[in-house]
Every structure is written in structure tokens, then in C-alpha cells.
Amino acid sequence: NPFNQPGVEEGKNFTYGMMGKKGYDEKRMEVETARAKKTCWRV
């Protein structure tokens, strides 16, 4: 369904948070918390 893309919408919300847009501070904190975990993946 081209009108129901929750992944795209969530990506935009994270981007707005990282850009410092008002109302998206919670999303910015989610990204910063995830980046601080420093998960290492090996394949």
C-alpha cells in the first residue's frame, strides 16, 4: 500500500529530531541512546 508506509514516516521523524525541529526531541533522544550503545555485529 503506497499510502501506509510506517517505516518511511518513522525515518522522517528521526531525521526531524536529529535536525533539531521542534516537537521531535523525543526521537532525537532515541537516536542518541541507540548510538551510545555501540552494538558490534559480526557476520
mmCIF file of C-alpha atoms in Angstrom:
data_model
loop_
_atom_site.group_PDB
_atom_site.id
_atom_site.type_symbol
_atom_site.label_atom_id
_atom_site.label_comp_id
_atom_site.label_asym_id
_atom_site.label_seq_id
_atom_site.Cartn_x
_atom_site.Cartn_y
_atom_site.Cartn_z
ATOM 1 C CA ASN A 1 0.000 0.000 0.000
ATOM 2 C CA PRO A 2 1.733 3.222 -1.107
ATOM 3 C CA PHE A 3 -0.155 5.338 1.424
ATOM 4 C CA ASN A 4 0.646 3.246 4.510
ATOM 5 C CA GLN A 5 4.423 3.257 4.997
ATOM 6 C CA PRO A 6 5.159 3.440 8.732
ATOM 7 C CA GLY A 7 8.888 2.859 8.207
ATOM 8 C CA VAL A 8 9.173 5.884 5.945
ATOM 9 C CA GLU A 9 7.230 8.038 8.407
ATOM 10 C CA GLU A 10 9.395 6.899 11.329
ATOM 11 C CA GLY A 11 12.543 7.677 9.343
ATOM 12 C CA LYS A 12 11.287 11.191 8.675
ATOM 13 C CA ASN A 13 10.517 11.655 12.371
ATOM 14 C CA PHE A 14 14.046 10.556 13.351
ATOM 15 C CA THR A 15 15.507 12.907 10.739
ATOM 16 C CA TYR A 16 13.475 15.833 12.045
ATOM 17 C CA GLY A 17 14.666 15.038 15.563
ATOM 18 C CA MET A 18 18.310 14.971 14.505
ATOM 19 C CA MET A 19 17.838 18.299 12.694
ATOM 20 C CA GLY A 20 16.514 19.858 15.915
ATOM 21 C CA LYS A 21 12.992 20.529 14.707
ATOM 22 C CA LYS A 22 10.576 21.500 17.485
ATOM 23 C CA GLY A 23 8.394 18.688 18.773
ATOM 24 C CA TYR A 24 10.818 15.906 17.828
ATOM 25 C CA ASP A 25 13.125 15.969 20.863
ATOM 26 C CA GLU A 26 11.995 12.512 21.971
ATOM 27 C CA LYS A 27 13.008 10.997 18.625
ATOM 28 C CA ARG A 28 16.413 12.688 18.849
ATOM 29 C CA MET A 29 16.933 11.145 22.279
ATOM 30 C CA GLU A 30 16.001 7.702 20.913
ATOM 31 C CA VAL A 31 18.649 8.001 18.192
ATOM 32 C CA GLU A 32 21.319 9.264 20.582
ATOM 33 C CA THR A 33 20.586 6.456 23.051
ATOM 34 C CA ALA A 34 20.820 3.826 20.317
ATOM 35 C CA ARG A 35 24.101 5.268 19.032
ATOM 36 C CA ALA A 36 25.584 5.279 22.539
ATOM 37 C CA LYS A 37 25.066 1.510 22.906
ATOM 38 C CA LYS A 38 27.757 0.832 20.262
ATOM 39 C CA THR A 39 26.466 -2.548 19.160
ATOM 40 C CA CYS A 40 29.059 -4.517 17.229
ATOM 41 C CA TRP A 41 27.865 -7.014 14.635
ATOM 42 C CA ARG A 42 29.991 -9.757 13.114
ATOM 43 C CA VAL A 43 28.976 -11.810 10.136
#
